[in-house]
Short mmCIF file of N, CA, C and O in Angstrom, two decimals:
data_model
loop_
_atom_site.label_atom_id
_atom_site.label_comp_id
_atom_site.label_asym_id
_atom_site.label_seq_id
_atom_site.Cartn_x
_atom_site.Cartn_y
_atom_site.Cartn_z
N MET A 1 152.11 89.73 69.53
CA MET A 1 150.72 89.46 69.85
C MET A 1 149.85 90.05 68.76
O MET A 1 150.03 91.18 68.35
N ASP A 2 148.89 89.28 68.35
CA ASP A 2 147.96 89.79 67.35
C ASP A 2 146.74 90.41 68.01
O ASP A 2 146.58 90.36 69.24
N LEU A 3 145.89 90.99 67.24
CA LEU A 3 144.72 91.72 67.73
C LEU A 3 143.74 90.81 68.49
O LEU A 3 143.18 91.20 69.50
N MET A 4 143.54 89.60 68.05
CA MET A 4 142.61 88.68 68.70
C MET A 4 143.07 88.33 70.11
O MET A 4 142.25 88.20 71.03
N THR A 5 144.35 88.20 70.32
CA THR A 5 144.87 87.89 71.65
C THR A 5 144.61 89.06 72.60
O THR A 5 144.21 88.87 73.75
N VAL A 6 144.82 90.28 72.13
CA VAL A 6 144.58 91.47 72.94
C VAL A 6 143.10 91.57 73.30
O VAL A 6 142.74 91.81 74.45
N VAL A 7 142.23 91.38 72.32
CA VAL A 7 140.79 91.45 72.56
C VAL A 7 140.35 90.36 73.53
O VAL A 7 139.51 90.59 74.41
N ARG A 8 140.92 89.16 73.41
CA ARG A 8 140.57 88.05 74.28
C ARG A 8 140.81 88.38 75.75
O ARG A 8 140.09 87.95 76.62
N TYR A 9 141.83 89.14 76.06
CA TYR A 9 142.13 89.51 77.45
C TYR A 9 141.52 90.85 77.86
O TYR A 9 141.20 91.06 79.02
N LEU A 10 141.36 91.74 76.90
CA LEU A 10 140.86 93.07 77.21
C LEU A 10 139.37 93.07 77.56
O LEU A 10 138.96 93.72 78.53
N ILE A 11 138.54 92.34 76.84
CA ILE A 11 137.10 92.33 77.10
C ILE A 11 136.78 91.75 78.49
O ILE A 11 136.03 92.37 79.24
N PRO A 12 137.32 90.61 78.90
CA PRO A 12 137.04 90.14 80.27
C PRO A 12 137.55 91.11 81.34
O PRO A 12 136.90 91.29 82.37
N ALA A 13 138.68 91.76 81.09
CA ALA A 13 139.20 92.72 82.06
C ALA A 13 138.24 93.91 82.19
O ALA A 13 137.95 94.38 83.30
N LEU A 14 137.72 94.41 81.07
CA LEU A 14 136.75 95.50 81.11
C LEU A 14 135.47 95.08 81.83
O LEU A 14 134.89 95.85 82.59
N CYS A 15 135.02 93.85 81.59
CA CYS A 15 133.82 93.35 82.27
C CYS A 15 134.03 93.31 83.78
O CYS A 15 133.15 93.70 84.55
N LEU A 16 135.18 92.86 84.23
CA LEU A 16 135.48 92.81 85.66
C LEU A 16 135.52 94.21 86.27
O LEU A 16 135.03 94.43 87.38
N ILE A 17 136.08 95.17 85.54
CA ILE A 17 136.12 96.55 86.03
C ILE A 17 134.70 97.11 86.16
O ILE A 17 134.36 97.75 87.16
N ILE A 18 133.86 96.86 85.17
CA ILE A 18 132.48 97.35 85.21
C ILE A 18 131.72 96.70 86.36
O ILE A 18 130.99 97.37 87.11
N ILE A 19 131.85 95.41 86.56
CA ILE A 19 131.17 94.71 87.66
C ILE A 19 131.65 95.24 89.00
O ILE A 19 130.84 95.49 89.90
N ALA A 20 132.95 95.44 89.15
CA ALA A 20 133.48 95.98 90.41
C ALA A 20 132.93 97.38 90.68
O ALA A 20 132.57 97.70 91.82
N TYR A 21 132.85 98.20 89.66
CA TYR A 21 132.30 99.55 89.81
C TYR A 21 130.84 99.48 90.24
O TYR A 21 130.40 100.22 91.14
N CYS A 22 130.05 98.61 89.63
CA CYS A 22 128.63 98.48 89.98
C CYS A 22 128.45 98.00 91.41
O CYS A 22 127.61 98.52 92.15
N ILE A 23 129.22 97.02 91.84
CA ILE A 23 129.13 96.52 93.21
C ILE A 23 129.51 97.60 94.20
O ILE A 23 128.83 97.81 95.21
N LYS A 24 130.57 98.35 93.91
CA LYS A 24 130.98 99.44 94.79
C LYS A 24 129.87 100.48 94.91
O LYS A 24 129.55 100.94 96.00
N HIS A 25 129.24 100.83 93.80
CA HIS A 25 128.18 101.82 93.80
C HIS A 25 126.96 101.32 94.59
O HIS A 25 126.35 102.06 95.34
N LEU A 26 126.60 100.05 94.42
CA LEU A 26 125.47 99.49 95.16
C LEU A 26 125.72 99.48 96.66
O LEU A 26 124.81 99.73 97.45
N LEU A 27 126.94 99.17 97.06
CA LEU A 27 127.25 99.11 98.48
C LEU A 27 127.30 100.49 99.12
O LEU A 27 127.02 100.64 100.30
N GLN A 28 127.64 101.52 98.35
CA GLN A 28 127.74 102.87 98.88
C GLN A 28 126.41 103.60 98.91
O GLN A 28 126.20 104.48 99.74
N SER A 29 125.49 103.24 98.03
CA SER A 29 124.21 103.95 97.98
C SER A 29 123.32 103.49 99.12
O SER A 29 123.32 102.33 99.52
N LYS A 30 122.56 104.43 99.67
CA LYS A 30 121.65 104.13 100.76
C LYS A 30 120.23 104.43 100.31
O LYS A 30 119.98 105.41 99.62
N ALA A 31 119.32 103.58 100.73
CA ALA A 31 117.91 103.79 100.40
C ALA A 31 117.40 105.00 101.18
O ALA A 31 117.79 105.21 102.33
N PRO A 32 116.55 105.79 100.57
CA PRO A 32 115.99 106.93 101.30
C PRO A 32 115.22 106.45 102.52
O PRO A 32 114.56 105.42 102.48
N LYS A 33 115.32 107.21 103.59
CA LYS A 33 114.66 106.82 104.83
C LYS A 33 113.20 107.22 104.80
O LYS A 33 112.82 108.23 104.23
N VAL A 34 112.40 106.39 105.43
CA VAL A 34 110.97 106.64 105.57
C VAL A 34 110.74 107.20 106.95
O VAL A 34 111.31 106.73 107.93
N THR A 35 109.90 108.24 107.04
CA THR A 35 109.51 108.74 108.35
C THR A 35 108.73 107.62 109.03
O THR A 35 107.72 107.17 108.51
N PRO A 36 109.21 107.13 110.16
CA PRO A 36 108.51 106.00 110.78
C PRO A 36 107.11 106.40 111.26
O PRO A 36 106.88 107.52 111.69
N ALA A 37 106.24 105.45 111.17
CA ALA A 37 104.87 105.62 111.66
C ALA A 37 104.50 104.33 112.37
O ALA A 37 105.28 103.37 112.39
N CYS A 38 103.32 104.31 112.96
CA CYS A 38 102.89 103.09 113.62
C CYS A 38 101.38 103.04 113.70
O CYS A 38 100.69 104.05 113.54
N LEU A 39 100.87 101.85 113.91
CA LEU A 39 99.47 101.62 114.21
C LEU A 39 99.41 101.16 115.65
O LEU A 39 100.16 100.27 116.05
N ILE A 40 98.54 101.76 116.44
CA ILE A 40 98.45 101.45 117.86
C ILE A 40 97.06 100.91 118.18
O ILE A 40 96.05 101.54 117.84
N ASP A 41 97.03 99.75 118.81
CA ASP A 41 95.79 99.19 119.32
C ASP A 41 95.61 99.75 120.72
O ASP A 41 96.31 99.37 121.65
N GLU A 42 94.70 100.71 120.86
CA GLU A 42 94.55 101.40 122.13
C GLU A 42 93.91 100.52 123.21
O GLU A 42 94.03 100.82 124.39
N LEU A 43 93.26 99.41 122.82
CA LEU A 43 92.69 98.50 123.81
C LEU A 43 93.75 97.63 124.46
O LEU A 43 93.75 97.42 125.67
N THR A 44 94.67 97.12 123.65
CA THR A 44 95.70 96.21 124.17
C THR A 44 97.05 96.88 124.38
O THR A 44 97.91 96.33 125.04
N GLY A 45 97.26 98.05 123.74
CA GLY A 45 98.54 98.72 123.83
C GLY A 45 99.55 98.22 122.81
O GLY A 45 100.69 98.67 122.78
N ASP A 46 99.15 97.27 121.96
CA ASP A 46 100.06 96.75 120.94
C ASP A 46 100.39 97.85 119.94
O ASP A 46 99.53 98.64 119.54
N GLU A 47 101.66 97.91 119.55
CA GLU A 47 102.13 98.92 118.58
C GLU A 47 102.77 98.19 117.41
O GLU A 47 103.64 97.34 117.59
N TYR A 48 102.32 98.52 116.21
CA TYR A 48 102.83 97.91 114.98
C TYR A 48 103.59 98.99 114.21
O TYR A 48 103.00 99.93 113.70
N LEU A 49 104.93 98.84 114.13
CA LEU A 49 105.77 99.84 113.46
C LEU A 49 105.65 99.76 111.95
O LEU A 49 105.57 98.68 111.38
N ILE A 50 105.68 100.92 111.31
CA ILE A 50 105.69 101.04 109.86
C ILE A 50 106.98 101.76 109.49
O ILE A 50 107.10 102.96 109.73
N THR A 51 107.95 101.04 108.95
CA THR A 51 109.23 101.65 108.61
C THR A 51 109.59 101.45 107.13
O THR A 51 110.65 101.86 106.71
N ASN A 52 108.71 100.83 106.36
CA ASN A 52 108.96 100.59 104.94
C ASN A 52 108.13 101.55 104.10
O ASN A 52 107.17 102.13 104.56
N TRP A 53 108.51 101.68 102.84
CA TRP A 53 107.75 102.51 101.91
C TRP A 53 106.36 101.94 101.71
O TRP A 53 105.40 102.67 101.52
N GLU A 54 106.25 100.61 101.71
CA GLU A 54 104.96 99.95 101.63
C GLU A 54 104.89 98.89 102.71
O GLU A 54 105.83 98.11 102.88
N THR A 55 103.78 98.86 103.43
CA THR A 55 103.59 97.91 104.52
C THR A 55 102.25 97.23 104.33
O THR A 55 101.21 97.89 104.25
N SER A 56 102.28 95.90 104.25
CA SER A 56 101.04 95.14 104.08
C SER A 56 100.45 94.80 105.44
O SER A 56 101.17 94.56 106.41
N VAL A 57 99.12 94.81 105.50
CA VAL A 57 98.39 94.51 106.72
C VAL A 57 97.40 93.40 106.41
O VAL A 57 96.68 93.46 105.41
N GLY A 58 97.38 92.37 107.26
CA GLY A 58 96.43 91.29 107.06
C GLY A 58 96.64 90.16 108.05
O GLY A 58 97.46 90.24 108.96
N ARG A 59 95.88 89.11 107.86
CA ARG A 59 95.94 87.95 108.74
C ARG A 59 97.07 86.99 108.37
O ARG A 59 97.53 86.21 109.20
N SER A 60 97.55 87.03 107.14
CA SER A 60 98.58 86.12 106.67
C SER A 60 99.93 86.44 107.31
O SER A 60 100.27 87.60 107.54
N ASN A 61 100.71 85.39 107.58
CA ASN A 61 102.06 85.58 108.10
C ASN A 61 102.99 86.23 107.08
O ASN A 61 104.07 86.69 107.43
N ALA A 62 102.58 86.29 105.82
CA ALA A 62 103.38 86.94 104.78
C ALA A 62 103.26 88.47 104.85
O ALA A 62 104.04 89.18 104.22
N CYS A 63 102.30 88.98 105.60
CA CYS A 63 102.11 90.43 105.73
C CYS A 63 103.13 91.02 106.69
O CYS A 63 103.62 90.35 107.59
N ASP A 64 103.42 92.31 106.50
CA ASP A 64 104.34 93.01 107.40
C ASP A 64 103.73 93.20 108.78
O ASP A 64 104.40 93.08 109.79
N ILE A 65 102.44 93.53 108.82
CA ILE A 65 101.70 93.65 110.08
C ILE A 65 100.64 92.57 110.08
O ILE A 65 99.74 92.56 109.24
N VAL A 66 100.76 91.63 111.02
CA VAL A 66 99.83 90.50 111.09
C VAL A 66 98.79 90.78 112.17
O VAL A 66 99.12 90.98 113.34
N LEU A 67 97.53 90.83 111.75
CA LEU A 67 96.40 90.98 112.66
C LEU A 67 95.63 89.67 112.64
O LEU A 67 94.88 89.40 111.70
N ASN A 68 95.83 88.85 113.63
CA ASN A 68 95.29 87.50 113.63
C ASN A 68 93.86 87.49 114.20
O ASN A 68 93.63 87.02 115.31
N TYR A 69 92.93 88.04 113.41
CA TYR A 69 91.51 88.07 113.76
C TYR A 69 90.73 87.51 112.58
O TYR A 69 91.06 87.79 111.43
N PRO A 70 89.66 86.75 112.83
CA PRO A 70 88.90 86.16 111.72
C PRO A 70 88.26 87.19 110.79
O PRO A 70 88.05 86.92 109.62
N SER A 71 87.97 88.40 111.29
CA SER A 71 87.33 89.41 110.45
C SER A 71 88.31 90.14 109.54
O SER A 71 87.91 90.90 108.66
N VAL A 72 89.61 89.90 109.73
CA VAL A 72 90.65 90.53 108.91
C VAL A 72 91.00 89.58 107.76
O VAL A 72 91.25 88.39 107.99
N SER A 73 91.01 90.10 106.54
CA SER A 73 91.37 89.28 105.37
C SER A 73 92.86 88.92 105.41
O SER A 73 93.65 89.58 106.07
N ARG A 74 93.21 87.87 104.67
CA ARG A 74 94.62 87.45 104.65
C ARG A 74 95.53 88.58 104.17
O ARG A 74 96.57 88.83 104.74
N PHE A 75 95.14 89.25 103.10
CA PHE A 75 95.87 90.42 102.60
C PHE A 75 94.86 91.56 102.56
O PHE A 75 94.21 91.78 101.55
N HIS A 76 94.72 92.26 103.66
CA HIS A 76 93.62 93.19 103.86
C HIS A 76 93.87 94.57 103.24
O HIS A 76 93.01 95.10 102.54
N ALA A 77 95.05 95.15 103.50
CA ALA A 77 95.31 96.52 103.04
C ALA A 77 96.81 96.76 102.94
O ALA A 77 97.62 95.96 103.42
N VAL A 78 97.15 97.90 102.34
CA VAL A 78 98.55 98.32 102.23
C VAL A 78 98.63 99.79 102.63
O VAL A 78 97.80 100.61 102.22
N ILE A 79 99.62 100.11 103.47
CA ILE A 79 99.89 101.49 103.84
C ILE A 79 101.20 101.87 103.16
O ILE A 79 102.20 101.16 103.30
N ALA A 80 101.19 102.97 102.41
CA ALA A 80 102.36 103.36 101.64
C ALA A 80 102.67 104.84 101.84
O ALA A 80 101.78 105.66 101.98
N LYS A 81 103.96 105.16 101.83
CA LYS A 81 104.43 106.55 101.93
C LYS A 81 104.59 107.10 100.53
O LYS A 81 105.27 106.52 99.69
N HIS A 82 103.92 108.22 100.26
CA HIS A 82 104.02 108.90 98.96
C HIS A 82 104.44 110.34 99.21
O HIS A 82 104.50 110.79 100.34
N LYS A 83 104.68 111.06 98.13
CA LYS A 83 105.06 112.48 98.25
C LYS A 83 103.99 113.28 98.97
O LYS A 83 104.29 114.17 99.75
N LYS A 84 102.74 112.96 98.72
CA LYS A 84 101.65 113.73 99.32
C LYS A 84 101.27 113.23 100.71
O LYS A 84 100.33 113.72 101.30
N GLY A 85 101.98 112.27 101.24
CA GLY A 85 101.70 111.75 102.58
C GLY A 85 101.53 110.25 102.58
O GLY A 85 102.00 109.56 101.69
N TRP A 86 100.84 109.76 103.58
CA TRP A 86 100.59 108.33 103.72
C TRP A 86 99.28 107.97 103.04
O TRP A 86 98.29 108.67 103.17
N ILE A 87 99.30 106.87 102.30
CA ILE A 87 98.14 106.41 101.54
C ILE A 87 97.76 105.02 102.04
O ILE A 87 98.61 104.15 102.20
N LEU A 88 96.47 104.81 102.28
CA LEU A 88 95.94 103.52 102.67
C LEU A 88 95.15 102.95 101.50
O LEU A 88 94.28 103.63 100.95
N THR A 89 95.48 101.73 101.12
CA THR A 89 94.80 101.07 100.00
C THR A 89 94.14 99.80 100.51
O THR A 89 94.81 98.94 101.09
N ASP A 90 92.85 99.69 100.30
CA ASP A 90 92.14 98.45 100.62
C ASP A 90 92.34 97.49 99.45
O ASP A 90 92.13 97.86 98.30
N THR A 91 92.77 96.27 99.74
CA THR A 91 93.08 95.31 98.68
C THR A 91 91.92 94.33 98.50
O THR A 91 92.11 93.12 98.58
N ASN A 92 90.74 94.89 98.27
CA ASN A 92 89.52 94.10 98.06
C ASN A 92 89.25 93.15 99.21
O ASN A 92 88.90 91.99 99.02
N SER A 93 89.41 93.64 100.42
CA SER A 93 89.15 92.82 101.60
C SER A 93 87.66 92.52 101.70
O SER A 93 86.83 93.28 101.24
N SER A 94 87.35 91.38 102.31
CA SER A 94 85.94 90.99 102.40
C SER A 94 85.17 91.81 103.42
O SER A 94 83.98 92.06 103.24
N SER A 95 85.81 92.26 104.49
CA SER A 95 85.09 92.98 105.54
C SER A 95 85.32 94.49 105.51
O SER A 95 84.76 95.22 106.32
N GLY A 96 86.16 94.97 104.60
CA GLY A 96 86.33 96.41 104.40
C GLY A 96 87.32 97.09 105.32
O GLY A 96 87.74 96.54 106.33
N THR A 97 87.68 98.30 104.92
CA THR A 97 88.62 99.14 105.66
C THR A 97 88.01 100.53 105.77
O THR A 97 87.44 101.03 104.79
N THR A 98 88.11 101.14 106.94
CA THR A 98 87.60 102.50 107.11
C THR A 98 88.64 103.38 107.76
O THR A 98 89.49 102.91 108.52
N ILE A 99 88.58 104.67 107.44
CA ILE A 99 89.36 105.69 108.13
C ILE A 99 88.33 106.57 108.82
O ILE A 99 87.53 107.21 108.16
N GLY A 100 88.36 106.57 110.16
CA GLY A 100 87.29 107.23 110.90
C GLY A 100 86.01 106.47 110.64
O GLY A 100 85.91 105.29 110.90
N LYS A 101 85.03 107.15 110.08
CA LYS A 101 83.77 106.49 109.72
C LYS A 101 83.60 106.39 108.20
O LYS A 101 82.55 105.97 107.72
N THR A 102 84.65 106.77 107.46
CA THR A 102 84.60 106.76 106.00
C THR A 102 85.17 105.47 105.45
O THR A 102 86.32 105.11 105.73
N LYS A 103 84.36 104.76 104.67
CA LYS A 103 84.82 103.51 104.05
C LYS A 103 85.82 103.81 102.94
O LYS A 103 85.61 104.71 102.14
N VAL A 104 86.91 103.07 102.93
CA VAL A 104 87.93 103.23 101.89
C VAL A 104 87.52 102.36 100.71
O VAL A 104 87.49 101.13 100.82
N GLU A 105 87.16 103.00 99.61
CA GLU A 105 86.75 102.26 98.42
C GLU A 105 87.95 101.65 97.70
O GLU A 105 87.95 100.49 97.35
N ARG A 106 88.96 102.42 97.48
CA ARG A 106 90.19 101.94 96.84
C ARG A 106 91.39 102.48 97.61
O ARG A 106 92.09 101.73 98.26
N THR A 107 91.65 103.78 97.52
CA THR A 107 92.75 104.41 98.25
C THR A 107 92.25 105.66 98.96
O THR A 107 91.28 106.28 98.52
N ALA A 108 92.94 106.01 100.03
CA ALA A 108 92.60 107.23 100.76
C ALA A 108 93.84 107.72 101.48
O ALA A 108 94.71 106.93 101.85
N VAL A 109 93.91 109.03 101.68
CA VAL A 109 95.02 109.62 102.43
C VAL A 109 94.75 109.38 103.91
O VAL A 109 93.63 109.55 104.39
N ILE A 110 95.78 109.00 104.64
CA ILE A 110 95.67 108.76 106.07
C ILE A 110 96.57 109.77 106.79
O ILE A 110 97.70 110.01 106.36
N SER A 111 96.05 110.38 107.85
CA SER A 111 96.78 111.42 108.57
C SER A 111 97.08 110.99 109.99
O SER A 111 96.46 110.06 110.52
N ASP A 112 98.01 111.70 110.61
CA ASP A 112 98.39 111.43 111.98
C ASP A 112 97.17 111.54 112.90
O ASP A 112 96.43 112.52 112.84
N GLY A 113 96.94 110.53 113.72
CA GLY A 113 95.83 110.52 114.66
C GLY A 113 94.56 109.89 114.15
O GLY A 113 93.62 109.70 114.92
N ASP A 114 94.50 109.54 112.85
CA ASP A 114 93.30 108.91 112.30
C ASP A 114 93.10 107.52 112.91
O ASP A 114 94.07 106.80 113.18
N THR A 115 91.84 107.14 113.08
CA THR A 115 91.54 105.76 113.47
C THR A 115 91.27 104.98 112.20
O THR A 115 90.57 105.46 111.29
N VAL A 116 91.83 103.80 112.14
CA VAL A 116 91.70 102.94 110.97
C VAL A 116 91.11 101.61 111.43
O VAL A 116 91.55 101.05 112.43
N SER A 117 90.12 101.14 110.70
CA SER A 117 89.48 99.88 111.04
C SER A 117 89.73 98.88 109.92
O SER A 117 89.40 99.11 108.76
N PHE A 118 90.35 97.76 110.29
CA PHE A 118 90.59 96.65 109.37
C PHE A 118 89.64 95.53 109.79
O PHE A 118 89.91 94.82 110.75
N GLY A 119 88.52 95.40 109.11
CA GLY A 119 87.57 94.35 109.46
C GLY A 119 87.06 94.46 110.88
O GLY A 119 86.86 93.46 111.55
N GLY A 120 86.85 95.68 111.35
CA GLY A 120 86.33 95.89 112.70
C GLY A 120 87.40 96.03 113.77
O GLY A 120 87.09 96.40 114.90
N ILE A 121 88.66 95.77 113.45
CA ILE A 121 89.76 95.95 114.40
C ILE A 121 90.22 97.39 114.28
O ILE A 121 90.74 97.79 113.24
N VAL A 122 90.05 98.18 115.33
CA VAL A 122 90.32 99.62 115.27
C VAL A 122 91.72 99.91 115.81
O VAL A 122 92.07 99.50 116.91
N LEU A 123 92.52 100.60 114.97
CA LEU A 123 93.88 101.00 115.35
C LEU A 123 94.02 102.50 115.08
O LEU A 123 93.36 103.05 114.20
N ARG A 124 94.91 103.14 115.82
CA ARG A 124 95.18 104.56 115.61
C ARG A 124 96.50 104.70 114.86
O ARG A 124 97.50 104.09 115.22
N PHE A 125 96.50 105.53 113.80
CA PHE A 125 97.69 105.78 113.00
C PHE A 125 98.45 106.94 113.59
O PHE A 125 97.88 108.01 113.83
N ARG A 126 99.73 106.76 113.84
CA ARG A 126 100.59 107.81 114.39
C ARG A 126 101.86 107.93 113.58
O ARG A 126 102.49 106.93 113.23
N ILE A 127 102.26 109.17 113.30
CA ILE A 127 103.55 109.43 112.67
C ILE A 127 104.51 109.77 113.81
O ILE A 127 104.23 110.61 114.64
N LYS A 128 105.65 109.11 113.80
CA LYS A 128 106.63 109.32 114.90
C LYS A 128 107.57 110.44 114.58
O LYS A 128 107.86 110.77 113.51
#
């Protein structure tokens, strides 16, 4: 056997070993868990779970939390878990987002028990 024949079989074999190693590593690794939180509509009792690192809120069915009210924008806001806690970002909604009575201009820290208003729809944020 000459060198070209060895290389012809060795390179595909090495590629298969590398791919198998990568697949094994991907299957064994687990995504870090997020402390679950929720938004609660205290008028209706509806509870919207937040279990992702980023959760979109809006009227669109593409959002993680769908609030089907005309005053809520299609893509109204995003709630995200960061090292410093939970962050609420208003995504240039037409009717605005508030935490308590404070209007969220861009981003704001949200704490357990805060009331959040998405276009006038008031929900309470709870960390579970």
